[in-house]
CSV table of C-alpha atoms in Angstrom, one decimal:
chain,number,residue,atom,x,y,z
A,1262,UNK,CA,0.0,0.0,0.0
A,1263,UNK,CA,2.8,2.4,0.9
A,1264,UNK,CA,4.6,1.8,-2.4
A,1265,UNK,CA,1.3,2.5,-4.3
A,1266,UNK,CA,1.0,5.8,-2.4
A,1267,UNK,CA,4.6,6.6,-3.3
A,1268,UNK,CA,3.9,6.0,-6.9
A,1269,UNK,CA,0.9,8.2,-6.9
A,1270,UNK,CA,3.0,10.9,-5.1
A,1271,UNK,CA,5.7,10.8,-7.8
A,1272,UNK,CA,3.2,11.5,-10.6
A,1273,UNK,CA,2.1,14.6,-8.8
A,1274,UNK,CA,5.6,15.6,-7.8
A,1275,UNK,CA,6.8,15.5,-11.4
A,1276,UNK,CA,4.0,17.7,-12.5
A,1277,UNK,CA,4.7,20.2,-9.7
A,1278,UNK,CA,8.4,20.3,-10.6
A,1279,UNK,CA,7.6,20.7,-14.3
A,1280,UNK,CA,5.2,23.5,-13.6
A,1281,UNK,CA,7.7,25.3,-11.5
A,1282,UNK,CA,10.5,24.9,-14.0
A,1283,UNK,CA,8.5,26.1,-17.0
A,1284,UNK,CA,7.2,29.0,-15.0
A,1285,UNK,CA,10.7,30.2,-14.5
A,1286,UNK,CA,11.5,29.6,-18.2
A,1287,UNK,CA,8.4,31.3,-19.4
A,1288,UNK,CA,9.5,34.6,-17.7
A,1289,UNK,CA,12.7,34.2,-19.7
A,1290,UNK,CA,14.8,34.8,-16.6
A,1291,UNK,CA,16.8,31.6,-17.4
A,1292,UNK,CA,18.1,33.3,-20.6
A,1293,UNK,CA,19.3,36.3,-18.7
A,1294,UNK,CA,20.9,34.2,-16.0
A,1295,UNK,CA,22.7,31.8,-18.4
A,1296,UNK,CA,20.8,28.7,-17.3
A,1297,UNK,CA,18.8,28.1,-20.4
A,1298,UNK,CA,20.6,24.9,-21.5
A,1299,UNK,CA,20.5,23.3,-18.0
A,1300,UNK,CA,16.9,24.1,-17.4
A,1301,UNK,CA,15.8,22.9,-20.9
A,1302,UNK,CA,17.6,19.6,-20.2
A,1303,UNK,CA,15.9,19.3,-16.8
A,1304,UNK,CA,12.5,20.0,-18.3
A,1305,UNK,CA,12.9,17.5,-21.1
A,1306,UNK,CA,14.0,14.8,-18.6
A,1307,UNK,CA,11.0,15.4,-16.4
A,1308,UNK,CA,8.6,15.1,-19.4
A,1309,UNK,CA,10.2,11.8,-20.5
A,1310,UNK,CA,9.9,10.4,-16.9
A,1311,UNK,CA,6.3,11.6,-16.7
A,1312,UNK,CA,5.5,9.5,-19.8
A,1313,UNK,CA,6.5,6.2,-18.1
A,1314,UNK,CA,5.2,6.9,-14.6
A,1315,UNK,CA,1.9,5.3,-15.2
A,1316,UNK,CA,3.5,2.0,-16.3
A,1317,UNK,CA,5.9,2.2,-13.4
A,1318,UNK,CA,3.1,2.6,-10.9
A,1319,UNK,CA,1.4,-0.5,-12.3
A,1320,UNK,CA,4.5,-2.6,-12.1
A,1321,UNK,CA,6.0,-1.6,-8.8
A,1322,UNK,CA,3.8,-4.1,-6.8
A,1323,UNK,CA,5.4,-7.1,-8.6
A,1324,UNK,CA,8.8,-5.8,-9.8
A,1325,UNK,CA,11.2,-4.9,-7.0
A,1326,UNK,CA,13.6,-3.1,-9.4
A,1327,UNK,CA,10.9,-0.8,-10.6
A,1328,UNK,CA,9.9,-0.1,-7.0
A,1329,UNK,CA,13.5,0.9,-6.2
A,1330,UNK,CA,13.6,3.0,-9.4
A,1331,UNK,CA,10.5,4.9,-8.1
A,1332,UNK,CA,12.2,5.5,-4.7
A,1333,UNK,CA,15.3,6.9,-6.4
A,1334,UNK,CA,13.1,9.1,-8.6
A,1335,UNK,CA,11.4,10.4,-5.4
A,1336,UNK,CA,14.8,11.3,-3.9
A,1337,UNK,CA,16.0,13.1,-7.0
A,1338,UNK,CA,12.7,14.9,-7.2
A,1339,UNK,CA,13.1,16.3,-3.7
A,1340,UNK,CA,16.6,17.5,-4.5
A,1341,UNK,CA,15.4,19.2,-7.7
A,1342,UNK,CA,12.5,20.8,-5.9
A,1343,UNK,CA,14.9,22.3,-3.3
A,1344,UNK,CA,17.3,23.6,-6.0
A,1345,UNK,CA,14.4,25.2,-8.0
A,1346,UNK,CA,13.1,26.8,-4.8
A,1347,UNK,CA,16.6,28.2,-4.1
A,1348,UNK,CA,16.7,29.5,-7.7
A,1349,UNK,CA,13.3,31.1,-7.5
A,1350,UNK,CA,13.9,32.6,-4.1
A,1351,UNK,CA,17.2,34.3,-5.2
A,1352,UNK,CA,15.4,35.9,-8.2
A,1353,UNK,CA,12.7,37.3,-6.0
A,1354,UNK,CA,15.1,38.4,-3.2
A,1355,UNK,CA,17.2,40.4,-5.6
A,1356,UNK,CA,14.2,42.1,-7.2
A,1357,UNK,CA,12.8,43.1,-3.8
A,1358,UNK,CA,16.2,44.3,-2.4
A,1359,UNK,CA,16.7,46.4,-5.5
A,1360,UNK,CA,13.3,48.1,-5.2
A,1361,UNK,CA,12.7,48.5,-1.5
A,1362,UNK,CA,15.2,51.3,-1.1
A,1363,UNK,CA,13.4,53.5,-3.6
A,1364,UNK,CA,10.2,55.7,-3.2
A,1365,UNK,CA,7.1,53.8,-4.1
A,1366,UNK,CA,6.3,56.1,-7.2
A,1367,UNK,CA,9.8,55.4,-8.6
A,1368,UNK,CA,9.3,51.6,-7.9
A,1369,UNK,CA,6.1,51.7,-9.8
A,1370,UNK,CA,7.8,53.2,-12.9
A,1371,UNK,CA,10.6,50.6,-12.8
A,1372,UNK,CA,8.1,47.8,-12.3
A,1373,UNK,CA,6.0,49.1,-15.2
A,1374,UNK,CA,9.0,49.3,-17.5
A,1375,UNK,CA,9.9,45.7,-16.6
A,1376,UNK,CA,6.5,44.4,-17.5
A,1377,UNK,CA,5.8,46.7,-20.5
A,1378,UNK,CA,9.0,47.4,-22.4
A,1379,UNK,CA,10.5,45.0,-25.1
A,1380,UNK,CA,12.6,42.2,-23.7
A,1381,UNK,CA,16.1,43.6,-24.3
A,1382,UNK,CA,15.2,46.6,-22.1
A,1383,UNK,CA,13.5,44.5,-19.5
A,1384,UNK,CA,16.5,42.3,-19.3
A,1385,UNK,CA,18.8,45.3,-19.0
A,1386,UNK,CA,16.7,46.3,-15.9
A,1387,UNK,CA,17.0,42.9,-14.5
A,1388,UNK,CA,20.7,42.3,-15.1
A,1389,UNK,CA,22.0,45.8,-14.5
A,1390,UNK,CA,19.9,47.1,-11.7
A,1391,UNK,CA,19.7,43.8,-9.8
A,1392,UNK,CA,23.4,43.2,-10.3
A,1393,UNK,CA,23.3,39.4,-10.5
A,1394,UNK,CA,26.6,38.0,-9.3
A,1395,UNK,CA,28.6,35.4,-11.2
A,1396,UNK,CA,29.1,33.5,-7.9
A,1397,UNK,CA,25.5,32.5,-7.9
A,1398,UNK,CA,25.8,30.9,-11.3
A,1399,UNK,CA,28.9,29.0,-10.3
A,1400,UNK,CA,27.0,27.8,-7.2
A,1401,UNK,CA,23.8,26.8,-9.0
A,1402,UNK,CA,25.1,25.4,-12.3
A,1403,UNK,CA,26.8,22.3,-10.7
A,1404,UNK,CA,23.7,21.5,-8.7
A,1405,UNK,CA,21.4,21.6,-11.8
A,1406,UNK,CA,24.0,19.6,-13.7
A,1407,UNK,CA,24.1,16.9,-11.0
A,1408,UNK,CA,20.3,16.6,-11.1
A,1409,UNK,CA,20.4,16.3,-14.9
A,1410,UNK,CA,23.0,13.5,-14.6
A,1411,UNK,CA,20.8,11.7,-12.1
A,1412,UNK,CA,17.6,12.1,-14.3
A,1413,UNK,CA,19.5,10.9,-17.4
A,1414,UNK,CA,20.5,7.7,-15.5
A,1415,UNK,CA,16.9,7.3,-14.3
A,1416,UNK,CA,15.7,7.6,-17.9
A,1417,UNK,CA,18.2,5.0,-19.1
A,1418,UNK,CA,17.0,2.6,-16.4
A,1419,UNK,CA,13.4,3.2,-17.5
A,1420,UNK,CA,14.4,2.0,-21.0
A,1421,UNK,CA,16.3,-1.0,-19.6
A,1422,UNK,CA,13.2,-2.0,-17.5
A,1423,UNK,CA,11.1,-1.8,-20.6
A,1424,UNK,CA,8.7,0.8,-19.1
A,1425,UNK,CA,6.1,1.8,-21.7
A,1426,UNK,CA,5.7,5.4,-22.6
A,1427,UNK,CA,2.1,6.5,-22.6
A,1428,UNK,CA,0.1,9.7,-23.0
A,1429,UNK,CA,1.2,12.2,-20.5
A,1430,UNK,CA,-1.7,13.6,-18.4
A,1431,UNK,CA,-0.5,17.1,-19.1
A,1432,UNK,CA,0.3,16.4,-22.8
A,1433,UNK,CA,-2.1,18.9,-24.4
A,1434,UNK,CA,-0.8,21.6,-22.1
A,1435,UNK,CA,3.0,21.3,-22.5
A,1436,UNK,CA,5.2,21.6,-25.6
A,1437,UNK,CA,7.6,18.7,-25.9
A,1438,UNK,CA,10.1,20.0,-28.4
A,1439,UNK,CA,10.9,23.7,-27.9
A,1440,UNK,CA,13.0,26.5,-29.3
A,1441,UNK,CA,11.8,28.9,-26.6
A,1442,UNK,CA,10.6,27.6,-23.3
A,1443,UNK,CA,6.9,28.0,-22.9
A,1444,UNK,CA,3.9,26.1,-21.6
A,1445,UNK,CA,0.2,26.5,-21.0
A,1446,UNK,CA,0.2,26.3,-17.2
A,1447,UNK,CA,-1.2,29.4,-15.6
A,1448,UNK,CA,0.7,30.9,-12.7
A,1449,UNK,CA,-1.3,30.5,-9.5
A,1450,UNK,CA,-1.3,34.3,-9.0
A,1451,UNK,CA,-4.1,36.4,-10.4
A,1452,UNK,CA,-4.0,37.6,-14.0
A,1453,UNK,CA,-4.3,41.3,-13.9
A,1454,UNK,CA,-5.5,43.8,-16.6
A,1455,UNK,CA,-6.4,41.4,-19.4
A,1456,UNK,CA,-9.6,39.6,-18.2
A,1457,UNK,CA,-12.2,41.6,-20.2
A,1458,UNK,CA,-10.2,41.3,-23.5
A,1459,UNK,CA,-9.7,37.6,-23.0
A,1460,UNK,CA,-13.4,37.2,-22.5
A,1461,UNK,CA,-14.1,38.9,-25.8
A,1462,UNK,CA,-11.7,36.5,-27.6
A,1463,UNK,CA,-13.2,33.5,-25.9
A,1464,UNK,CA,-16.6,34.5,-27.2
A,1465,UNK,CA,-15.2,34.9,-30.7
A,1466,UNK,CA,-13.5,31.5,-30.6
A,1467,UNK,CA,-16.5,29.7,-29.3
A,1468,UNK,CA,-19.0,31.2,-31.7
A,1469,UNK,CA,-16.9,30.6,-34.9
A,1470,UNK,CA,-18.2,28.0,-37.3
A,1471,UNK,CA,-15.6,28.0,-40.0
A,1472,UNK,CA,-13.5,24.8,-40.5
A,1473,UNK,CA,-10.3,26.4,-39.2
A,1474,UNK,CA,-10.0,30.1,-38.2
A,1475,UNK,CA,-6.9,31.9,-37.1
A,1476,UNK,CA,-6.8,34.9,-34.6
A,1477,UNK,CA,-3.4,36.6,-34.2
A,1478,UNK,CA,-2.4,38.3,-30.9
A,1479,UNK,CA,0.2,40.9,-31.6
A,1480,UNK,CA,2.4,42.9,-29.3
A,1481,UNK,CA,6.1,43.8,-28.7
A,1482,UNK,CA,8.2,41.5,-26.6
A,1483,UNK,CA,7.6,41.5,-22.9
A,1484,UNK,CA,4.0,42.7,-23.0
A,1485,UNK,CA,2.6,39.3,-21.9
A,1486,UNK,CA,1.3,37.7,-25.1
A,1487,UNK,CA,2.0,34.2,-23.9
A,1488,UNK,CA,0.3,34.9,-20.5
A,1489,UNK,CA,-2.7,36.4,-22.3
A,1490,UNK,CA,-2.9,33.3,-24.6
A,1491,UNK,CA,-2.7,31.1,-21.5
A,1492,UNK,CA,-5.7,32.9,-20.0
A,1493,UNK,CA,-7.7,32.1,-23.1
A,1494,UNK,CA,-6.4,28.6,-23.3
A,1495,UNK,CA,-7.3,27.7,-19.7
A,1496,UNK,CA,-10.7,29.4,-19.7
A,1497,UNK,CA,-13.5,27.0,-18.6
A,1498,UNK,CA,-15.7,28.0,-21.5
A,1499,UNK,CA,-12.9,27.0,-23.9
A,1500,UNK,CA,-12.3,23.7,-22.1
A,1501,UNK,CA,-16.0,22.9,-22.5
A,1502,UNK,CA,-16.3,24.0,-26.1
A,1503,UNK,CA,-13.3,22.3,-27.7
A,1504,UNK,CA,-12.7,18.5,-27.7
A,1505,UNK,CA,-9.0,19.0,-27.8
A,1506,UNK,CA,-6.6,21.8,-26.8
A,1507,UNK,CA,-3.0,21.9,-28.1
A,1508,UNK,CA,-0.1,24.2,-27.2
A,1509,UNK,CA,3.0,24.4,-29.3
A,1510,UNK,CA,5.9,27.0,-29.2
A,1511,UNK,CA,7.1,27.8,-32.7
A,1512,UNK,CA,9.7,30.7,-32.4
A,1513,UNK,CA,12.0,31.4,-35.4
A,1514,UNK,CA,12.2,27.9,-36.7
A,1515,UNK,CA,9.1,27.5,-38.8
A,1516,UNK,CA,9.5,24.2,-40.5
A,1517,UNK,CA,6.2,22.7,-41.5
A,1518,UNK,CA,7.1,19.0,-40.9
A,1519,UNK,CA,8.7,19.8,-37.6
A,1520,UNK,CA,5.7,21.9,-36.5
A,1521,UNK,CA,3.2,19.1,-37.5
A,1522,UNK,CA,5.3,16.6,-35.6
A,1523,UNK,CA,5.4,18.9,-32.5
A,1524,UNK,CA,1.6,19.1,-32.6
A,1525,UNK,CA,1.4,15.3,-32.8
A,1526,UNK,CA,3.8,15.0,-29.8
A,1527,UNK,CA,1.8,17.5,-27.8
A,1528,UNK,CA,-1.4,15.4,-28.5
A,1529,UNK,CA,0.1,12.0,-27.7
A,1530,UNK,CA,2.8,12.8,-25.1
A,1531,UNK,CA,5.2,10.6,-27.1
A,1532,UNK,CA,8.1,11.4,-29.3
A,1533,UNK,CA,7.1,11.6,-33.0
A,1534,UNK,CA,9.0,8.7,-34.6
A,1535,UNK,CA,7.6,9.1,-38.1
A,1536,UNK,CA,9.4,11.4,-40.6
A,1537,UNK,CA,7.3,11.9,-43.7
A,1538,UNK,CA,4.5,14.5,-43.9
A,1539,UNK,CA,2.0,11.8,-45.0
A,1540,UNK,CA,2.7,9.6,-42.0
A,1541,UNK,CA,2.4,12.5,-39.6
A,1542,UNK,CA,-0.8,13.7,-41.1
A,1543,UNK,CA,-2.3,10.2,-40.9
A,1544,UNK,CA,-1.5,10.1,-37.2
A,1545,UNK,CA,-2.9,13.6,-36.7
A,1546,UNK,CA,-6.1,12.6,-38.5
A,1547,UNK,CA,-6.4,9.6,-36.1
A,1548,UNK,CA,-6.0,12.0,-33.1
A,1549,UNK,CA,-8.1,14.9,-34.4
A,1550,UNK,CA,-10.6,13.4,-36.9
A,1551,UNK,CA,-14.1,14.3,-35.9
A,1552,UNK,CA,-12.9,16.6,-33.1
A,1553,UNK,CA,-13.1,20.3,-32.7
A,1554,UNK,CA,-9.7,21.7,-31.5
A,1555,UNK,CA,-8.0,24.8,-30.3
A,1556,UNK,CA,-4.4,25.1,-31.3
A,1557,UNK,CA,-2.1,27.8,-29.8
A,1558,UNK,CA,1.0,28.6,-31.8
A,1559,UNK,CA,3.1,30.7,-29.5
A,1560,UNK,CA,5.7,33.2,-30.7
A,1561,UNK,CA,5.6,32.9,-34.5
A,1562,UNK,CA,8.2,34.9,-36.5
A,1563,UNK,CA,7.8,33.4,-40.0
A,1564,UNK,CA,6.9,35.9,-42.7
A,1565,UNK,CA,7.0,33.4,-45.5
A,1566,UNK,CA,3.4,33.3,-46.9
A,1567,UNK,CA,4.1,30.0,-48.8
A,1568,UNK,CA,5.2,28.2,-45.6
A,1569,UNK,CA,2.1,29.3,-43.7
A,1570,UNK,CA,-0.2,28.3,-46.6
A,1571,UNK,CA,1.5,24.9,-46.7
A,1572,UNK,CA,1.0,24.4,-43.0
A,1573,UNK,CA,-2.6,25.6,-43.0
A,1574,UNK,CA,-3.5,23.4,-46.0
A,1575,UNK,CA,-1.9,20.3,-44.4
A,1576,UNK,CA,-3.7,20.9,-41.1
A,1577,UNK,CA,-7.1,21.7,-42.7
A,1578,UNK,CA,-7.2,18.2,-44.2
A,1579,UNK,CA,-7.0,16.6,-40.8
A,1580,UNK,CA,-10.6,17.2,-39.8
A,1581,UNK,CA,-13.8,18.4,-41.5
A,1582,UNK,CA,-15.5,19.4,-38.3
A,1583,UNK,CA,-16.4,23.1,-38.2
A,1584,UNK,CA,-15.4,25.3,-35.3
A,1585,UNK,CA,-11.7,24.6,-34.8
A,1586,UNK,CA,-9.5,27.6,-34.2
A,1587,UNK,CA,-5.8,28.6,-34.1
A,1588,UNK,CA,-4.5,31.3,-31.9
A,1589,UNK,CA,-1.2,32.8,-32.9
A,1590,UNK,CA,1.0,35.0,-30.8
A,1591,UNK,CA,3.6,37.2,-32.6
A,1592,UNK,CA,5.6,40.4,-32.3
A,1593,UNK,CA,5.3,41.1,-36.0
A,1594,UNK,CA,2.3,42.8,-37.7
A,1595,UNK,CA,3.2,41.3,-41.0
A,1596,UNK,CA,2.9,37.8,-39.5
A,1597,UNK,CA,-0.5,38.7,-38.2
A,1598,UNK,CA,-1.6,39.9,-41.7
A,1599,UNK,CA,-0.4,36.6,-43.2
A,1600,UNK,CA,-2.0,34.2,-40.8
A,1601,UNK,CA,-5.1,35.9,-39.6
A,1602,UNK,CA,-8.6,35.0,-40.8
A,1603,UNK,CA,-10.2,36.8,-37.9
A,1604,UNK,CA,-9.4,40.4,-36.7
A,1605,UNK,CA,-6.0,40.6,-34.9
A,1606,UNK,CA,-5.9,41.6,-31.2
A,1607,UNK,CA,-3.2,44.2,-30.5
A,1608,UNK,CA,-2.0,43.8,-27.0
A,1609,UNK,CA,-1.4,47.2,-25.4
A,1610,UNK,CA,0.7,48.2,-22.4
A,1611,UNK,CA,-0.7,47.7,-18.9
A,1612,UNK,CA,-1.3,50.8,-16.8
A,1613,UNK,CA,1.2,51.7,-14.1
A,1614,UNK,CA,-1.3,50.6,-11.4
A,1615,UNK,CA,-1.8,47.3,-13.1
A,1616,UNK,CA,1.9,46.7,-13.4
A,1617,UNK,CA,2.4,47.6,-9.8
A,1618,UNK,CA,-0.4,45.2,-8.8
A,1619,UNK,CA,1.3,42.4,-10.7
A,1620,UNK,CA,4.6,43.1,-8.9
A,1621,UNK,CA,2.8,43.1,-5.5
A,1622,UNK,CA,1.1,39.8,-6.4
A,1623,UNK,CA,4.5,38.2,-7.2
A,1624,UNK,CA,6.6,39.7,-4.5
A,1625,UNK,CA,4.3,39.6,-1.5
A,1626,UNK,CA,2.3,36.3,-2.0
A,1627,UNK,CA,3.2,32.7,-1.2
A,1628,UNK,CA,5.8,33.3,1.5
A,1629,UNK,CA,7.5,36.2,-0.3
A,1630,UNK,CA,8.7,39.4,1.2
A,1631,UNK,CA,6.4,41.0,3.9
A,1632,UNK,CA,4.1,43.7,2.6
A,1633,UNK,CA,4.4,47.0,4.5
A,1634,UNK,CA,1.8,49.9,4.6
A,1635,UNK,CA,4.1,52.2,2.7
């Protein structure tokens, strides 16, 4: 009984760790701190482990080696959890230390610029004003590397044990092959300043009766396009309306076959082994045929009309059910013009008060710094 509980715990623990990791990556702090490669490796390992957990939980009662494998995974999960907590705490501590010595009206301006300006400027604020020491990187990098080595060994053992990879419970919500780290988990904190606009787009998506329609969300880097798309993706009305929801990050590498394969991986939770366009489309038709889907393509840069037409044509043949939709996030107006069949949504800057509210939510909730009257 105890081992069964341990197995159930591990499934939840992997999901919590994955959520925490991609939350850090989605804010793009990892890029500024130089941890992108280590965190990407860690995230990919967790996804691969998540895919075999169900089979491991079934086999642990009769296979002592699998039971020991689960115990080892539990130990490594605890270590990874502690390291990620340390990482997140250091980020928050330095933000708060940097701001607490300034008058509140100046802090509001700085926080607003951090949330509203393009990413290069935002990172300039984070790296210059917060003065991140190289010593922290030298301390953290070996810890993350050690965790990655342990997880790689655990993954190899899973293969040796013949653990079967199945559909991951969070598969429609997590991208498995990424150029830019992103995900469809919503942060537990409240989304501020976008709710009314998100509601309008949800109404538009759920009332559309075309075979496949595309709505672009446009805005400069750092404005929160991905967070806004998450708000739509995780809306309860969206969940009820669509049979399937899919989230894929695209970024600058817009290769049609790769993109179709990533969609298939997100649907099944398994690595796409097939290579040809025809084989991928056959599998997509099996997954999506007769279903109404919402597909979010996050961070598209491609301005090649031919590539988009090729992708759209290929995907349109997968299902004939009316009412499917694609949401595209992009920084480039030309991309929005190419892909959009519905009016584009231009994401504006948040007000100073809204930016300040977001900062307060991040800094003073869940055990963060204490909030003072002034």
